[in-house]
Amino acid sequence: MNTPSAPEAVVAAGARVATVTRNTAETKITVRVDLDGSGRSKLATGIGFFDHMLDQIARHGLIDLEIDCQGDLHIDGHHTVEDVGITLGQAVARAVGDKKGIRRYGHAYVPLDEALSRVVIDFSGRPGLVMHVPFTSGMIGTFDSQLTYEFFQGFANHAFVTLHIDNLKGVNAHHQCETVFKAFARALRAALELDPRSAGVIPSTKGSL
Ligand SMILES: [Mn+2]
């Protein structure tokens, strides 16, 4: 594990937009997010199935998402997937700012044929991941299904969210994984949505999140 360079971040005033660049000896990543986007994406991680999953986050989260990753895929996909999760988490944390007016909690159930997953998210300020996804296959294309956990751990740690992920049913591993990412996207969208009844208010009795 190399010590990453300090991530460069750019946040546009007023807009929930952020760009983060994170470079290590293992991966060189730039992530740009617009939390109030329309679901457009431009993704290049070098792992086809992973790009397909990140596309679900954009489309179903209504987040405009650009991710470019030059990773050490000659080893395997581990650093690429984990570090994209970290950098996406950093970008979302910066774009959401002080969390004023957001709904804070979000949850979603998403089916795909025989598969069904549930994701619950809390922009709590406390990183946490509880994940139960019994994948029926190790590899999905060139994507190692075990890396799903690494992605969400990286995201939770750096977006400072509590994340509960459960695959409730599923036979096909592509379906299992896709329902997890789609449910994550829908839960994210719900939590980040601005609540007009709570405009300008931080949704915590502590007064900060
Ligand atoms: Mn698919």
CSV table of C-alpha atoms and ligand atoms in Angstrom, one decimal:
chain,number,residue,atom,x,y,z
A,1,MET,CA,0.0,0.0,0.0
A,2,ASN,CA,1.6,3.3,-1.1
A,3,THR,CA,0.9,6.5,0.6
A,4,PRO,CA,-1.4,8.5,-1.7
A,5,SER,CA,-0.6,12.0,-2.7
A,6,ALA,CA,-2.9,14.6,-1.1
A,7,PRO,CA,-6.0,14.4,-3.3
A,8,GLU,CA,-6.6,17.6,-5.3
A,9,ALA,CA,-10.1,18.7,-5.0
A,10,VAL,CA,-12.1,21.4,-6.8
A,11,VAL,CA,-15.6,22.3,-5.6
A,12,ALA,CA,-17.7,24.8,-7.5
A,13,ALA,CA,-19.4,27.3,-5.3
A,14,GLY,CA,-23.2,26.8,-4.9
A,15,ALA,CA,-23.2,23.7,-7.1
A,16,ARG,CA,-23.0,20.2,-5.7
A,17,VAL,CA,-20.1,19.4,-7.9
A,18,ALA,CA,-16.6,18.2,-7.1
A,19,THR,CA,-13.5,16.9,-8.9
A,20,VAL,CA,-10.9,14.8,-7.1
A,21,THR,CA,-7.6,13.5,-8.4
A,22,ARG,CA,-5.8,10.8,-6.4
A,23,ASN,CA,-2.5,9.4,-7.5
A,24,THR,CA,-0.5,6.6,-6.0
A,25,ALA,CA,2.1,4.2,-7.4
A,26,GLU,CA,-0.8,1.7,-8.0
A,27,THR,CA,-3.5,3.9,-9.5
A,28,LYS,CA,-4.0,7.3,-11.0
A,29,ILE,CA,-7.6,8.4,-10.7
A,30,THR,CA,-9.7,11.4,-11.5
A,31,VAL,CA,-13.4,11.5,-10.5
A,32,ARG,CA,-15.9,14.3,-11.3
A,33,VAL,CA,-19.4,14.2,-9.8
A,34,ASP,CA,-22.4,16.4,-10.2
A,35,LEU,CA,-24.9,15.3,-7.6
A,36,ASP,CA,-27.7,17.1,-9.3
A,37,GLY,CA,-27.0,15.7,-12.7
A,38,SER,CA,-29.1,13.7,-15.2
A,39,GLY,CA,-27.3,10.4,-15.1
A,40,ARG,CA,-24.7,11.0,-17.8
A,41,SER,CA,-21.4,9.1,-17.4
A,42,LYS,CA,-18.0,8.8,-18.9
A,43,LEU,CA,-16.2,5.8,-17.4
A,44,ALA,CA,-12.8,4.3,-18.1
A,45,THR,CA,-11.4,2.0,-15.5
A,46,GLY,CA,-10.2,-0.8,-17.8
A,47,ILE,CA,-12.6,-3.3,-16.3
A,48,GLY,CA,-15.7,-3.6,-18.5
A,49,PHE,CA,-18.1,-5.0,-15.9
A,50,PHE,CA,-16.9,-2.5,-13.3
A,51,ASP,CA,-17.7,0.4,-15.8
A,52,HIS,CA,-21.1,-1.2,-16.3
A,53,MET,CA,-21.7,-1.1,-12.5
A,54,LEU,CA,-20.5,2.5,-12.2
A,55,ASP,CA,-22.8,3.4,-15.0
A,56,GLN,CA,-25.7,2.1,-12.8
A,57,ILE,CA,-24.6,4.6,-10.1
A,58,ALA,CA,-24.8,7.5,-12.5
A,59,ARG,CA,-28.1,6.4,-14.2
A,60,HIS,CA,-30.1,5.4,-11.2
A,61,GLY,CA,-28.5,8.0,-8.9
A,62,LEU,CA,-29.1,10.8,-11.4
A,63,ILE,CA,-25.5,11.7,-10.8
A,64,ASP,CA,-23.3,12.9,-13.6
A,65,LEU,CA,-20.2,10.9,-13.2
A,66,GLU,CA,-16.8,10.9,-14.9
A,67,ILE,CA,-14.2,8.4,-13.8
A,68,ASP,CA,-10.8,7.9,-15.4
A,69,CYS,CA,-8.5,5.3,-13.8
A,70,GLN,CA,-5.1,4.2,-14.9
A,71,GLY,CA,-4.6,1.2,-12.6
A,72,ASP,CA,-2.1,-1.7,-12.2
A,73,LEU,CA,-4.4,-4.2,-14.0
A,74,HIS,CA,-1.3,-6.3,-14.9
A,75,ILE,CA,-1.5,-7.4,-11.2
A,76,ASP,CA,-5.3,-7.7,-10.9
A,77,GLY,CA,-8.3,-5.4,-10.4
A,78,HIS,CA,-8.0,-5.0,-6.7
A,79,HIS,CA,-6.2,-1.6,-6.5
A,80,THR,CA,-8.3,-0.2,-9.3
A,81,VAL,CA,-11.7,-1.1,-7.8
A,82,GLU,CA,-10.8,-0.2,-4.2
A,83,ASP,CA,-9.2,3.1,-5.1
A,84,VAL,CA,-12.1,4.1,-7.4
A,85,GLY,CA,-14.3,3.5,-4.4
A,86,ILE,CA,-12.1,5.7,-2.2
A,87,THR,CA,-11.9,8.5,-4.8
A,88,LEU,CA,-15.6,8.5,-5.5
A,89,GLY,CA,-16.2,8.7,-1.7
A,90,GLN,CA,-14.0,11.7,-1.5
A,91,ALA,CA,-15.7,13.4,-4.4
A,92,VAL,CA,-19.2,12.8,-3.0
A,93,ALA,CA,-18.1,14.0,0.5
A,94,ARG,CA,-16.8,17.2,-1.0
A,95,ALA,CA,-19.8,17.8,-3.3
A,96,VAL,CA,-22.3,17.3,-0.5
A,97,GLY,CA,-20.5,19.8,1.7
A,98,ASP,CA,-22.1,20.6,5.1
A,99,LYS,CA,-25.2,18.4,4.3
A,100,LYS,CA,-27.6,21.2,4.9
A,101,GLY,CA,-31.1,20.4,3.6
A,102,ILE,CA,-30.4,16.8,2.5
A,103,ARG,CA,-32.7,14.0,3.5
A,104,ARG,CA,-29.7,12.2,5.0
A,105,TYR,CA,-31.2,8.7,4.9
A,106,GLY,CA,-32.0,6.7,1.8
A,107,HIS,CA,-33.0,3.1,1.1
A,108,ALA,CA,-34.0,1.1,-1.9
A,109,TYR,CA,-34.9,-2.5,-2.9
A,110,VAL,CA,-34.0,-3.3,-6.5
A,111,PRO,CA,-34.9,-6.6,-8.3
A,112,LEU,CA,-33.5,-7.9,-11.6
A,113,ASP,CA,-35.2,-11.1,-12.6
A,114,GLU,CA,-34.5,-13.7,-9.8
A,115,ALA,CA,-32.1,-11.3,-7.9
A,116,LEU,CA,-33.2,-8.8,-5.2
A,117,SER,CA,-31.0,-6.5,-3.2
A,118,ARG,CA,-31.5,-3.9,-0.5
A,119,VAL,CA,-29.2,-0.9,0.3
A,120,VAL,CA,-29.7,1.5,3.2
A,121,ILE,CA,-27.5,4.6,3.6
A,122,ASP,CA,-27.0,7.3,6.2
A,123,PHE,CA,-24.8,10.3,5.7
A,124,SER,CA,-24.0,10.0,9.3
A,125,GLY,CA,-20.4,11.3,9.3
A,126,ARG,CA,-19.4,7.9,10.7
A,127,PRO,CA,-17.9,5.4,8.2
A,128,GLY,CA,-19.4,2.0,8.4
A,129,LEU,CA,-20.1,-1.0,6.1
A,130,VAL,CA,-22.2,-4.0,6.9
A,131,MET,CA,-22.5,-6.2,3.8
A,132,HIS,CA,-24.0,-9.6,3.1
A,133,VAL,CA,-23.8,-10.6,-0.5
A,134,PRO,CA,-23.3,-14.4,-1.1
A,135,PHE,CA,-22.0,-14.2,-4.7
A,136,THR,CA,-22.6,-17.4,-6.6
A,137,SER,CA,-19.5,-16.9,-8.8
A,138,GLY,CA,-16.0,-15.6,-8.2
A,139,MET,CA,-15.6,-13.8,-11.5
A,140,ILE,CA,-18.1,-11.8,-13.5
A,141,GLY,CA,-16.4,-11.2,-16.8
A,142,THR,CA,-12.9,-9.9,-15.8
A,143,PHE,CA,-14.3,-8.5,-12.5
A,144,ASP,CA,-13.7,-10.4,-9.3
A,145,SER,CA,-16.9,-10.3,-7.3
A,146,GLN,CA,-15.0,-10.1,-4.0
A,147,LEU,CA,-13.9,-6.6,-5.0
A,148,THR,CA,-17.5,-5.4,-4.6
A,149,TYR,CA,-16.8,-5.3,-0.8
A,150,GLU,CA,-13.5,-3.4,-1.3
A,151,PHE,CA,-15.3,-0.8,-3.5
A,152,PHE,CA,-18.0,-0.1,-0.9
A,153,GLN,CA,-15.6,-0.2,2.0
A,154,GLY,CA,-13.5,2.5,0.2
A,155,PHE,CA,-16.6,4.5,-0.5
A,156,ALA,CA,-18.0,4.3,3.0
A,157,ASN,CA,-14.7,5.2,4.6
A,158,HIS,CA,-14.2,8.4,2.5
A,159,ALA,CA,-17.8,9.5,2.0
A,160,PHE,CA,-18.3,9.1,5.8
A,161,VAL,CA,-21.5,7.2,5.4
A,162,THR,CA,-23.1,4.2,7.2
A,163,LEU,CA,-23.9,1.6,4.5
A,164,HIS,CA,-25.9,-1.6,4.9
A,165,ILE,CA,-25.9,-3.8,1.8
A,166,ASP,CA,-27.9,-7.1,1.5
A,167,ASN,CA,-28.4,-9.3,-1.4
A,168,LEU,CA,-31.6,-11.1,-0.4
A,169,LYS,CA,-32.0,-13.4,-3.4
A,170,GLY,CA,-30.1,-14.3,-6.5
A,171,VAL,CA,-28.7,-17.1,-8.6
A,172,ASN,CA,-26.8,-15.2,-11.3
A,173,ALA,CA,-23.8,-13.3,-10.0
A,174,HIS,CA,-24.1,-10.6,-12.7
A,175,HIS,CA,-27.7,-10.0,-11.5
A,176,GLN,CA,-26.7,-10.1,-7.8
A,177,CYS,CA,-24.0,-7.5,-8.4
A,178,GLU,CA,-26.2,-5.3,-10.6
A,179,THR,CA,-29.0,-5.2,-8.1
A,180,VAL,CA,-26.5,-4.1,-5.4
A,181,PHE,CA,-25.2,-1.2,-7.5
A,182,LYS,CA,-28.7,-0.1,-8.6
A,183,ALA,CA,-30.0,-0.2,-5.1
A,184,PHE,CA,-27.0,1.7,-3.9
A,185,ALA,CA,-27.6,4.3,-6.6
A,186,ARG,CA,-31.3,4.7,-5.6
A,187,ALA,CA,-30.5,4.9,-1.9
A,188,LEU,CA,-27.8,7.5,-2.6
A,189,ARG,CA,-30.2,9.6,-4.7
A,190,ALA,CA,-32.8,9.5,-1.9
A,191,ALA,CA,-30.4,10.5,0.8
A,192,LEU,CA,-28.8,13.3,-1.2
A,193,GLU,CA,-32.1,14.8,-2.3
A,194,LEU,CA,-32.8,18.3,-0.9
A,195,ASP,CA,-35.9,18.3,1.4
A,196,PRO,CA,-37.8,21.5,0.8
A,197,ARG,CA,-39.3,21.3,4.3
A,198,SER,CA,-35.9,21.2,5.8
A,199,ALA,CA,-34.1,23.8,3.6
A,200,GLY,CA,-30.8,25.0,5.1
A,201,VAL,CA,-31.1,22.7,8.1
A,202,ILE,CA,-28.6,20.1,9.0
A,203,PRO,CA,-30.6,16.9,9.6
A,204,SER,CA,-29.2,16.1,13.1
A,205,THR,CA,-30.1,17.2,16.6
A,206,LYS,CA,-26.3,17.5,17.1
A,207,GLY,CA,-26.3,20.4,14.6
A,208,SER,CA,-23.6,18.8,12.5
A,209,LEU,CA,-22.9,15.6,10.6
B,1,MN,MN,-26.1,-6.0,-16.6
